[in-house]
Short mmCIF file of C-alpha atoms and ligand atoms in Angstrom, two decimals:
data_model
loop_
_atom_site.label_atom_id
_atom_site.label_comp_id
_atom_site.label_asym_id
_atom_site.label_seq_id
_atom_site.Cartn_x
_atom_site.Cartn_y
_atom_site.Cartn_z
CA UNK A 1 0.00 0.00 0.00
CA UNK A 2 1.37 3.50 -1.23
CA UNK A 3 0.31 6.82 0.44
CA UNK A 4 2.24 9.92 -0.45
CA UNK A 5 1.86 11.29 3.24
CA UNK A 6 0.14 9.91 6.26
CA UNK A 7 -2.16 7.15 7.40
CA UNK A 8 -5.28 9.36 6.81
CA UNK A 9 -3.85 12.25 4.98
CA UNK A 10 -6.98 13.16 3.45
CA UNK A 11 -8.30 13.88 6.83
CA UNK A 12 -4.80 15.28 8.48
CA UNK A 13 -4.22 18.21 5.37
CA UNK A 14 -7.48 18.75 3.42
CA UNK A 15 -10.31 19.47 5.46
CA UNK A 16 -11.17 22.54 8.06
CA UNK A 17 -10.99 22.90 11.70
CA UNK A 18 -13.91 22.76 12.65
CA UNK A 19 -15.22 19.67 10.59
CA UNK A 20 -17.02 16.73 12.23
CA UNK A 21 -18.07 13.66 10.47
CA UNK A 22 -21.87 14.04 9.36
CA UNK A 23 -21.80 10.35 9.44
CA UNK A 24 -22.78 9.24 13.09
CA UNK A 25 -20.34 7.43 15.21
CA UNK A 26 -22.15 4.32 15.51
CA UNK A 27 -21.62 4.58 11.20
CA UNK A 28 -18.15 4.44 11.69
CA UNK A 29 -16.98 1.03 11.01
CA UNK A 30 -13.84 -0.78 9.27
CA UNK A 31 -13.52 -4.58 9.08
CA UNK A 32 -13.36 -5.36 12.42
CA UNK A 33 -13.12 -2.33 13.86
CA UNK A 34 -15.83 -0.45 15.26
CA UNK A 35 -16.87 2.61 17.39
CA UNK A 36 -16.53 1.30 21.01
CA UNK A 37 -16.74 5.02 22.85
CA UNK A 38 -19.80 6.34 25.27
CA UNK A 39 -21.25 8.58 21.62
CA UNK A 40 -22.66 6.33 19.49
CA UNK A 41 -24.80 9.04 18.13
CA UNK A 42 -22.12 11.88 18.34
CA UNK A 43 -19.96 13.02 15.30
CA UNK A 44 -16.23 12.57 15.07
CA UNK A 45 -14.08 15.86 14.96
CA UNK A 46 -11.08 15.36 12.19
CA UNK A 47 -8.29 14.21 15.38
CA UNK A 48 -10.73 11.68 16.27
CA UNK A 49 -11.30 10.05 12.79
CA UNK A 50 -7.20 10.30 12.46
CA UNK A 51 -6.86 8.28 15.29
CA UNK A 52 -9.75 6.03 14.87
CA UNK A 53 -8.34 5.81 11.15
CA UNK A 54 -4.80 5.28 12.57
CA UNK A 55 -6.22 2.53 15.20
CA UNK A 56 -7.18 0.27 12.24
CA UNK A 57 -3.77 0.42 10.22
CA UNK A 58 -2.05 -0.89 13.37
CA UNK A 59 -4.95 -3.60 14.10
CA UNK A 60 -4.91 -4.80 10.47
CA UNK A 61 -1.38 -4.52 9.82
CA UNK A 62 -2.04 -3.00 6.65
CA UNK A 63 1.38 -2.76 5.06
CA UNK A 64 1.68 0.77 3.87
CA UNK A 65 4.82 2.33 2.64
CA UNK A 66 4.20 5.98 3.66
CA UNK A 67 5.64 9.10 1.96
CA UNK A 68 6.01 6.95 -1.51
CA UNK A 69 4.33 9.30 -4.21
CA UNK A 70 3.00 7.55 -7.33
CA UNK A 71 3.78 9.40 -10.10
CA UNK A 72 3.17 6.86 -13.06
CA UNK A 73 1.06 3.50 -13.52
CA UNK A 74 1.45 2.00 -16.60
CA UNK A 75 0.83 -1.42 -18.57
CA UNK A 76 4.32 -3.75 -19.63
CA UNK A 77 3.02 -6.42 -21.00
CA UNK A 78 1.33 -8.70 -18.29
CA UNK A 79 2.27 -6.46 -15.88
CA UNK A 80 1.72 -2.90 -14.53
CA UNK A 81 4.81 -0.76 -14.00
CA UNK A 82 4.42 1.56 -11.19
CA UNK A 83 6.88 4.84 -10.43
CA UNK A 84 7.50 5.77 -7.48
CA UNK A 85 9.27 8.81 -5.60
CA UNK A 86 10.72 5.99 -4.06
CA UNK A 87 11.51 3.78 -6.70
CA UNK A 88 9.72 1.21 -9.41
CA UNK A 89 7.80 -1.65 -8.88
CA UNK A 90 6.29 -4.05 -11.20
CA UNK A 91 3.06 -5.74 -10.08
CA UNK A 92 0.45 -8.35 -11.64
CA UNK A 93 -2.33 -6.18 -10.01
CA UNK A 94 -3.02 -2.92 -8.96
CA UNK A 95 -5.98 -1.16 -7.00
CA UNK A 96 -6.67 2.49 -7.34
CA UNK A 97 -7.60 3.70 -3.87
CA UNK A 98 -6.21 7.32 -4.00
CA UNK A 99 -9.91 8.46 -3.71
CA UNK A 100 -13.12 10.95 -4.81
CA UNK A 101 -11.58 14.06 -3.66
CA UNK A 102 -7.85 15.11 -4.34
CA UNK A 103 -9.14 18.53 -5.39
CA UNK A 104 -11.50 21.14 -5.03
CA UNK A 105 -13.46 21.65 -8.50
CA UNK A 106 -13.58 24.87 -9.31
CA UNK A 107 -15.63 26.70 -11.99
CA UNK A 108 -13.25 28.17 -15.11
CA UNK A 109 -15.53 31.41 -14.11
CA UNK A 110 -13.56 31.75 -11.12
CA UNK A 111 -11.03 33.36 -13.71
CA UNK A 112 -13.31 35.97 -14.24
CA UNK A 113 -13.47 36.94 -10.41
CA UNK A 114 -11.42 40.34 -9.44
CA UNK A 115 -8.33 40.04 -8.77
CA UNK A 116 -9.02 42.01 -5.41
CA UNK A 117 -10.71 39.42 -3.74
CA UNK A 118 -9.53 36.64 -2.12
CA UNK A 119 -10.34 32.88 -3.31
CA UNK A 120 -10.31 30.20 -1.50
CA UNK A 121 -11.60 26.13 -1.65
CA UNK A 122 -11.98 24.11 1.06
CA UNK A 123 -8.60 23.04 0.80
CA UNK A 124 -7.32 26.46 1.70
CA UNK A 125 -9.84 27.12 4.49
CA UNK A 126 -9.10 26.56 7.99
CA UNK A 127 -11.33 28.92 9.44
CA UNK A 128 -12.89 32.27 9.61
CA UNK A 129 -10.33 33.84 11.35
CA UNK A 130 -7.93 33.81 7.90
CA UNK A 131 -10.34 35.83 5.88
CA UNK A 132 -10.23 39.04 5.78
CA UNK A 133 -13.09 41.26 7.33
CA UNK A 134 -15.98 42.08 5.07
CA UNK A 135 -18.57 39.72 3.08
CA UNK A 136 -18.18 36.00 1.76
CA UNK A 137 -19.80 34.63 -1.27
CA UNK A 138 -20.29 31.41 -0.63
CA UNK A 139 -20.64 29.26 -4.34
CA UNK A 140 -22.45 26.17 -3.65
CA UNK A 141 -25.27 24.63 -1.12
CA UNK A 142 -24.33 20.94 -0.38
CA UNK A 143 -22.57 19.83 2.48
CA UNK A 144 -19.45 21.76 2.35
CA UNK A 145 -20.93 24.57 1.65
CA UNK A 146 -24.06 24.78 4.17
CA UNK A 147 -21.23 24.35 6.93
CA UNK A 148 -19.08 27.37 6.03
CA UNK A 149 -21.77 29.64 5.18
CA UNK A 150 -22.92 28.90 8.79
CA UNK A 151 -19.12 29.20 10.47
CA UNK A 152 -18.70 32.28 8.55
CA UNK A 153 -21.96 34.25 8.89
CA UNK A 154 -21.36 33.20 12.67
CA UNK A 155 -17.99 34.82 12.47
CA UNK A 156 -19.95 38.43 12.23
CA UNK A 157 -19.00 38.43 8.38
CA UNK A 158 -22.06 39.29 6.04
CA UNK A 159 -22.40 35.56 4.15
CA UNK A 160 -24.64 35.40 0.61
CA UNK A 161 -24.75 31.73 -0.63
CA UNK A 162 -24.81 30.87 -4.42
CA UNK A 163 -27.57 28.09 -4.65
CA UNK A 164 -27.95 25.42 -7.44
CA UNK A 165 -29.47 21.80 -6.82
CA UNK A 166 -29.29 20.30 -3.49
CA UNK A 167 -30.35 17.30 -1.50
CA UNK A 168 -32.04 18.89 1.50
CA UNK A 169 -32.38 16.75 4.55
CA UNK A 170 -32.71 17.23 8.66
CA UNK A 171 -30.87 16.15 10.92
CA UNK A 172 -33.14 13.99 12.80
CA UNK A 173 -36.89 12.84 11.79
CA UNK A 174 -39.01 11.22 14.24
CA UNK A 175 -36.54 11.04 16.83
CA UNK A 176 -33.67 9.31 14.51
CA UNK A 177 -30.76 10.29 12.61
CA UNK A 178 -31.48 10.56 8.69
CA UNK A 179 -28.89 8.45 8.10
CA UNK A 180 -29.90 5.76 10.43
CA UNK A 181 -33.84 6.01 8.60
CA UNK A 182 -31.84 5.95 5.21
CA UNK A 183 -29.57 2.81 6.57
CA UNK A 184 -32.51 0.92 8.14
CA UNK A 185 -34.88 1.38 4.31
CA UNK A 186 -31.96 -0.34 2.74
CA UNK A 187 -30.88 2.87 0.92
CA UNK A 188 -27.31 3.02 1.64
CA UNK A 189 -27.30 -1.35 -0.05
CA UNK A 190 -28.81 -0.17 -3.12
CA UNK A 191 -26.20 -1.79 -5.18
CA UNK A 192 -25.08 0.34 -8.86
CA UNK A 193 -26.74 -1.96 -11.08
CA UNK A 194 -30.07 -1.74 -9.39
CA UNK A 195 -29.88 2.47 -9.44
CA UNK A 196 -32.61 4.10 -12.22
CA UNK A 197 -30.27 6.63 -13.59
CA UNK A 198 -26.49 5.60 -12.21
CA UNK A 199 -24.78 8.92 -14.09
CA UNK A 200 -26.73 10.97 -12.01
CA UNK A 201 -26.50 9.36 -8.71
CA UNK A 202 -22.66 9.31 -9.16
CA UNK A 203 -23.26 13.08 -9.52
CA UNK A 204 -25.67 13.75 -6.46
CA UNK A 205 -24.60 16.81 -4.36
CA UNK A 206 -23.83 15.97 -0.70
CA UNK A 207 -26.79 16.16 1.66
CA UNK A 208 -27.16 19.28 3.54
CA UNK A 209 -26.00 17.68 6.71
CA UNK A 210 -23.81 18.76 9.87
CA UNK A 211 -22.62 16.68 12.35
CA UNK A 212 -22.76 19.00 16.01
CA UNK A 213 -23.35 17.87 19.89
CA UNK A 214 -26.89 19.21 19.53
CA UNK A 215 -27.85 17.19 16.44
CA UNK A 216 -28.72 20.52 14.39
CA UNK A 217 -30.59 20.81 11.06
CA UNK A 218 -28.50 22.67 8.79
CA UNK A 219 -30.62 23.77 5.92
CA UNK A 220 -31.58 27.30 4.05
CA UNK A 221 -34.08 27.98 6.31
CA UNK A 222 -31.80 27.34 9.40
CA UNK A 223 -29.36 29.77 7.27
CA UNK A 224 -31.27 32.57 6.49
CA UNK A 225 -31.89 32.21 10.10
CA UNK A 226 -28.36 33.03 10.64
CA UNK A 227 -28.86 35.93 8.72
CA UNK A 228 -27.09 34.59 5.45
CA UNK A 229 -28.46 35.40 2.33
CA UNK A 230 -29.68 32.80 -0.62
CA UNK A 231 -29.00 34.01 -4.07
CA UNK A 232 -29.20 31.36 -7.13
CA UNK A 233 -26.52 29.47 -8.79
CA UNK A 234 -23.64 31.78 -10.15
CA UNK A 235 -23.92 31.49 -13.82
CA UNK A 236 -21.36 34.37 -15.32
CA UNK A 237 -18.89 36.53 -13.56
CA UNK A 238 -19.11 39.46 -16.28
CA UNK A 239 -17.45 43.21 -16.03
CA UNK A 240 -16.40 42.40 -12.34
CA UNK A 241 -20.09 41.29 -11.49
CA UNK A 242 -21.26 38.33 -10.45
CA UNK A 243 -24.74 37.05 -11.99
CA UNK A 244 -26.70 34.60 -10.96
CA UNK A 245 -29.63 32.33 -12.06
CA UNK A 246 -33.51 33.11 -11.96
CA UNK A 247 -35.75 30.23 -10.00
CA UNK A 248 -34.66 30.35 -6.90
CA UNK A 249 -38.03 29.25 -5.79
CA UNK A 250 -37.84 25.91 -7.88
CA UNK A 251 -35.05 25.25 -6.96
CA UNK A 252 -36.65 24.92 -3.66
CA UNK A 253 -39.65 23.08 -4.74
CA UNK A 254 -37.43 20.30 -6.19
CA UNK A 255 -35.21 19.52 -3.08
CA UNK A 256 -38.35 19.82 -0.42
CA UNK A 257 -40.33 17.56 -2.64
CA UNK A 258 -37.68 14.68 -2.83
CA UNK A 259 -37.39 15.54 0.72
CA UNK A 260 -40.90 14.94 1.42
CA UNK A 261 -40.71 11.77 -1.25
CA UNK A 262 -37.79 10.47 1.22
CA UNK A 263 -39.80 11.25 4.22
CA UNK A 264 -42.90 8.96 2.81
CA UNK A 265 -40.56 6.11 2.25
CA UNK A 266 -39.33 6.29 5.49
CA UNK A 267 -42.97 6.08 7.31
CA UNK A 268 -44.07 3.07 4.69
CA UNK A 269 -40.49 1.42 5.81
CA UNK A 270 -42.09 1.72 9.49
CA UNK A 271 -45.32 0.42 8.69
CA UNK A 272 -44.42 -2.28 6.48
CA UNK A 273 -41.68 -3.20 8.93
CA UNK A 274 -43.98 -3.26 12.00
CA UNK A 275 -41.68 -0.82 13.54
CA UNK A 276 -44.39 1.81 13.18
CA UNK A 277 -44.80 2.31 17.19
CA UNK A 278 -40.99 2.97 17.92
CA UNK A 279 -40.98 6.18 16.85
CA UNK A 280 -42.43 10.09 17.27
CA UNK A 281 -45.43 10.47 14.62
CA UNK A 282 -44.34 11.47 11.17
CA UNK A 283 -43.45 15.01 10.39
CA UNK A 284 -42.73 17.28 7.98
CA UNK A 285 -40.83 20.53 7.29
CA UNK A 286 -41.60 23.76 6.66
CA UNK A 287 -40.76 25.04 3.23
CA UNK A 288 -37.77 26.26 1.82
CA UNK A 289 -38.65 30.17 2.28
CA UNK A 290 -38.07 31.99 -0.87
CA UNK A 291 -36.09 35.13 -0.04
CA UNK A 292 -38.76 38.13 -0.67
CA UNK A 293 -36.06 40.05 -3.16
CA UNK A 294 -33.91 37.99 -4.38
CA UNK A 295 -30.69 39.30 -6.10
CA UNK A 296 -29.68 37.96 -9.91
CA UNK A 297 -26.24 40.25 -9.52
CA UNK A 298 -23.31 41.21 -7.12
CA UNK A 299 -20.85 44.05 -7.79
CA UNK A 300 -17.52 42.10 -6.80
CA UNK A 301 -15.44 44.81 -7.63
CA UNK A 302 -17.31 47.43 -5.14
CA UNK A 303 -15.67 46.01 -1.55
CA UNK A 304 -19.02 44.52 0.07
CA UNK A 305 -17.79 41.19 -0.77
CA UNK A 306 -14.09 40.90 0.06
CA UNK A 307 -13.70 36.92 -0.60
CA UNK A 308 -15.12 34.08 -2.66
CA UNK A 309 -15.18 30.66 -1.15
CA UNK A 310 -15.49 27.69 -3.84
CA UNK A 311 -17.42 24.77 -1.94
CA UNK A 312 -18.42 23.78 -5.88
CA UNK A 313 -17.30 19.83 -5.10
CA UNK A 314 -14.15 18.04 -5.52
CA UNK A 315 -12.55 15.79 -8.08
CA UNK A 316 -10.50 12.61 -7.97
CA UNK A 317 -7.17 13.62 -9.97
CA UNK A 318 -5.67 10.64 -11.93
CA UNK A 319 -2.62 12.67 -13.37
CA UNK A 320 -0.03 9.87 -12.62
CA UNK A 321 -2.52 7.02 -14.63
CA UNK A 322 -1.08 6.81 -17.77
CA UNK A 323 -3.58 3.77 -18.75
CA UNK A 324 -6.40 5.28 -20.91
CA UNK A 325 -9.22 4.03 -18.69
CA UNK A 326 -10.57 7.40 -17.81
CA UNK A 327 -13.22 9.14 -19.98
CA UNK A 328 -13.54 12.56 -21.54
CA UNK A 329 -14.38 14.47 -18.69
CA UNK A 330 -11.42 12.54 -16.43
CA UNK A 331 -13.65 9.92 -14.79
CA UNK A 332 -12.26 6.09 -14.17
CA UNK A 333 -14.59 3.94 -16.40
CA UNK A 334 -15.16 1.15 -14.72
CA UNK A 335 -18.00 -1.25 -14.05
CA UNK A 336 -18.66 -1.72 -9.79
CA UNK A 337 -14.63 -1.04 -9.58
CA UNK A 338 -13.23 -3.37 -12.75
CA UNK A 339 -11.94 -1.67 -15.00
CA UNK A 340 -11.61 -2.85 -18.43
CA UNK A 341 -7.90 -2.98 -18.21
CA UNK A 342 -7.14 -6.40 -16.87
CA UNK A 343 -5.57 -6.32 -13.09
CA UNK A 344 -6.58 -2.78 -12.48
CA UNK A 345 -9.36 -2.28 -9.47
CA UNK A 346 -10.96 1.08 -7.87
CA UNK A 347 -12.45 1.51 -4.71
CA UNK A 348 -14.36 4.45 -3.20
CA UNK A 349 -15.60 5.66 -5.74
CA UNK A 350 -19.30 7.48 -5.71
CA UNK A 351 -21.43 4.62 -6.27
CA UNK A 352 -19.17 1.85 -7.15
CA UNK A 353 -21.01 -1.15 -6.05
CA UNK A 354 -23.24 0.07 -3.88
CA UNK A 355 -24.86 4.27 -2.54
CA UNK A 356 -22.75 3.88 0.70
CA UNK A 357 -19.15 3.28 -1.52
CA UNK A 358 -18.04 6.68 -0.58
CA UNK A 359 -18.18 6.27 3.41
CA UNK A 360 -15.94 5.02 5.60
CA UNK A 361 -18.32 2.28 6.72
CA UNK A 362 -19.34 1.56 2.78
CA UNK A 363 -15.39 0.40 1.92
CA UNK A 364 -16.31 -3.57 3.53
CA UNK A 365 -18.42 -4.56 1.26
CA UNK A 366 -16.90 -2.91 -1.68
CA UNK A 367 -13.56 -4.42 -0.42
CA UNK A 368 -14.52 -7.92 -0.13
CA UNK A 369 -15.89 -7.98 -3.79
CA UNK A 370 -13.07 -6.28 -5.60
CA UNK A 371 -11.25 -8.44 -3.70
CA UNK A 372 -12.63 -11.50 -4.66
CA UNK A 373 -12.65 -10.04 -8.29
CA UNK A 374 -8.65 -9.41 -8.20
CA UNK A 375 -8.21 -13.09 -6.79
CA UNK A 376 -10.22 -14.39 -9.62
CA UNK A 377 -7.88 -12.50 -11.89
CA UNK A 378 -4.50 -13.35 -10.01
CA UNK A 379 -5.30 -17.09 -9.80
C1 FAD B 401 -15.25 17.40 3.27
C2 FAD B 401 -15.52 15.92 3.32
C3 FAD B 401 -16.30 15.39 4.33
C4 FAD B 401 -16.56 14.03 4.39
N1 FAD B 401 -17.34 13.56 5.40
C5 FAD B 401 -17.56 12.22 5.51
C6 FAD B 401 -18.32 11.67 6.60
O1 FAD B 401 -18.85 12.40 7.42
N2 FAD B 401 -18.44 10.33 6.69
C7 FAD B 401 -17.89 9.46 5.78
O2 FAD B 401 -18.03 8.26 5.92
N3 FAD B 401 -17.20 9.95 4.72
C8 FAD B 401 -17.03 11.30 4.55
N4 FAD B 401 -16.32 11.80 3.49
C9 FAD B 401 -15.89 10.88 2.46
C10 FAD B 401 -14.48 10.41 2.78
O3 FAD B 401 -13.60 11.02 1.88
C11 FAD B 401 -14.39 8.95 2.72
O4 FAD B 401 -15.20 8.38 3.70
C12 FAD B 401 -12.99 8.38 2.94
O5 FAD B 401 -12.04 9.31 3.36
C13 FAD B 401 -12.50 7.87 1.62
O6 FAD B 401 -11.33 7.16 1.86
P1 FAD B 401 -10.39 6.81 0.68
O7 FAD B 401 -9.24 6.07 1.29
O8 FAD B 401 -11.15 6.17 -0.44
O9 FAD B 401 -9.92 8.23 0.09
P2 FAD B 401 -8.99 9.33 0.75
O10 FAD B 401 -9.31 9.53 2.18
O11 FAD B 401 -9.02 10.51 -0.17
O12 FAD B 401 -7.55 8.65 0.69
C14 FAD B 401 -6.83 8.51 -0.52
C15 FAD B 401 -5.37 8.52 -0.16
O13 FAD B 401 -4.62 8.30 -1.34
C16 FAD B 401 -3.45 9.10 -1.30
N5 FAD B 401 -3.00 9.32 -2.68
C17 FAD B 401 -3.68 9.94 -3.67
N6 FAD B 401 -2.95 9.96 -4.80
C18 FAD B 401 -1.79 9.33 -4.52
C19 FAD B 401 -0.61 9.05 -5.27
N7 FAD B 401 -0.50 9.40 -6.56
N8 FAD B 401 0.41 8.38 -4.66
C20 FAD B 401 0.30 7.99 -3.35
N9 FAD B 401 -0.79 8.25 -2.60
C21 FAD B 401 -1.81 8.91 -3.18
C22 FAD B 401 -3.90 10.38 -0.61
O14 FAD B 401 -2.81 11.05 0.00
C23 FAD B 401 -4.92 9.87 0.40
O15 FAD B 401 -4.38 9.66 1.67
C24 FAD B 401 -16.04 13.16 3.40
C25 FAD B 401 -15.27 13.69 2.35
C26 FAD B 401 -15.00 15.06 2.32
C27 FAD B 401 -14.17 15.59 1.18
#
């Protein structure tokens, strides 16, 4: 196993201070390896997923060779030839774990943005206390973004957060965590091959979701209760001005009706499971509130806004595979992690086998049938 830096570097160097899991604790699981501590339904903070992450390497004796960059992977006849900041190595096999998120994505319109104001992505961002005073344009709503727009407006600056589509959930419903309702319908198991439109469920935003000690929703309404400001998704930066699309309000429509559409699946999961009685009685939320005048354009260049904070997703970044297995727009093709290049395997990966392949507790299952794949292949 080659990582360029640390056991968990992902965790260590490219996330914020203030970042908890959204995942509960009780959903933090590796083969054999569970959470054993007196929170089941608490959040990690980033030190306590390093460790927990750290915990397993030593209890698995996972053989990695840290510090060992990758810097090529390439076929040789039978084999793959791999280079190495630390050397070569040739290998029958090789699995492509370097994840989903080695950088920020950021719109070519960021270009556009004055050269004034400063630009960060949540790589860069630590915490409010490195930007400088004045207002934040937040660009994008999932879960990255929904957290810093909340840190920041909380900081005293003025926040206004570019919306697009977004999977709007809360944090609890009838008394349980929404990922626990999502775990316990079978959701998270719903394996690639059974998903309606796969594309676009390898594309889904991240849920609007915070993980805090009070168990918090953190949607737009909870938002524009902190005094931050919705405005629609940033289509142009033109002349120094930022302008934004129309439709704010259905927008809004979409996310609280697949909300609600969730929510109903949910209370026919507790009827049809007999479970019915265990819980508070069914709820639902009130509407996304539609901000009364909504702005379509920002004047970047006039000093109200004095940073612009990219929480527009992240990439995986596959410039050391020089194996043409990755499509036009620089995804891995691959079909539930095989790609079509004999002896080369991905893991975590948005939906590779199954909705939950992106979290830390999704990677057994994945694992064990990769796995089985490769040995299929090797023998
Ligand atoms: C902001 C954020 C919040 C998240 N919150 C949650 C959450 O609450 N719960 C949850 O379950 N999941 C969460 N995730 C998803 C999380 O990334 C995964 O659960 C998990 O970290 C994926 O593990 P991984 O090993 O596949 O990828 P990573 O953690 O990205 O690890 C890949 C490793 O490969 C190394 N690497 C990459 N390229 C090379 C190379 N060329 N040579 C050598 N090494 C290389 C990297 O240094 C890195 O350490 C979150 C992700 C992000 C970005």
């Amino acid at each position: 196993m080659l990582e360029r830096g640390e056991v968990a570097n992902s965790w260590r160097r490219e996330r914020w201070e203030s970042l908890r899991l959204l995942t509960p604790n009780w959903q933090s699981r590796l083969p054999g390896l569970r959470y054993d501590g007196p929170d089941p339904d608490g959040y990690m903070s980033m030190p306590e997923v390093t460790e927990f992450i750290d915990r397993f390497a030593k209890a698995a004796g996972a053989p990695v060779r840290t510090g060992v960059n990758v810097t090529s992977v390439r076929t040789a006849g039978d084999q793959f030839q791999v280079t190495t900041s630390d050397g070569e190595i040739s290998s029958r096999s090789v699995v492509i774990a370097s994840g989903a998120c080695n950088r920020p994505a950021v719109p070519p319109l960021s270009a556009a943005v004055p050269s004034s104001l400063l630009q960060l992505t949540p790589f860069d961002y630590r915490g409010p206390g490195q930007l400088p005073d004045g207002g934040v344009l937040v660009v994008g709503a999932s879960a990255t973004g929904v957290q810093l727009a909340a840190e920041i407006s909380r900081s005293g600056r003025p926040v206004t957060l570019s919306v697009g589509e977004h999977v709007r959930l809360p944090r609890l419903y009838r008394g349980q965590d929404v990922l626990w309702w999502m775990d316990a319908a079978g959701i998270w198991d719903q394996r690639y091959d059974e998903v309606d439109d796969l594309d676009r469920a390898r594309r889904l935003p991240s849920p609007q979701l915070v993980g805090t000690p009070e168990r918090s929703t953190l949607d737009l309404n909870a938002l524009t209760g902190l005094g931050v400001e919705l405005v629609g998704r940033l289509a142009a930066v033109r002349d120094g001005r930022a302008l934004f699309s129309g439709g704010l309000r259905n927008v809004f429509s979409l996310a609280d009706l697949k909300l609600n559409r969730l929510l109903d699946s949910f209370d026919e999961w507790a009827l049809t499971s007999g479970r019915d009685g265990d819980f508070a009685a069914p709820e639902r939320f009130e509407p996304t509130r539609v901000p009364a005048a909504g702005r379509l354009s920002l004047d970047l260049a006039d000093g109200e806004i004095r940073t612009v904070l990219w929480a527009t997703g992240f990439r995986p970044d596959y410039g050391w595979l020089d194996i043409p297995v990755t499509d036009q727009k620089g995804r891995l093709r691959h079909e539930g992690g095989v790609t079509d290049c004999p002896g080369l395997y991905a893991l975590g990966l948005p939906v590779l086998l199954r909705r939950k392949s992106t979290f830390l507790y999704g990677i057994e299952d994945d694992a064990r049938e990769v796995i089985a794949h490769l040995a299929g292949y090797l023998s």
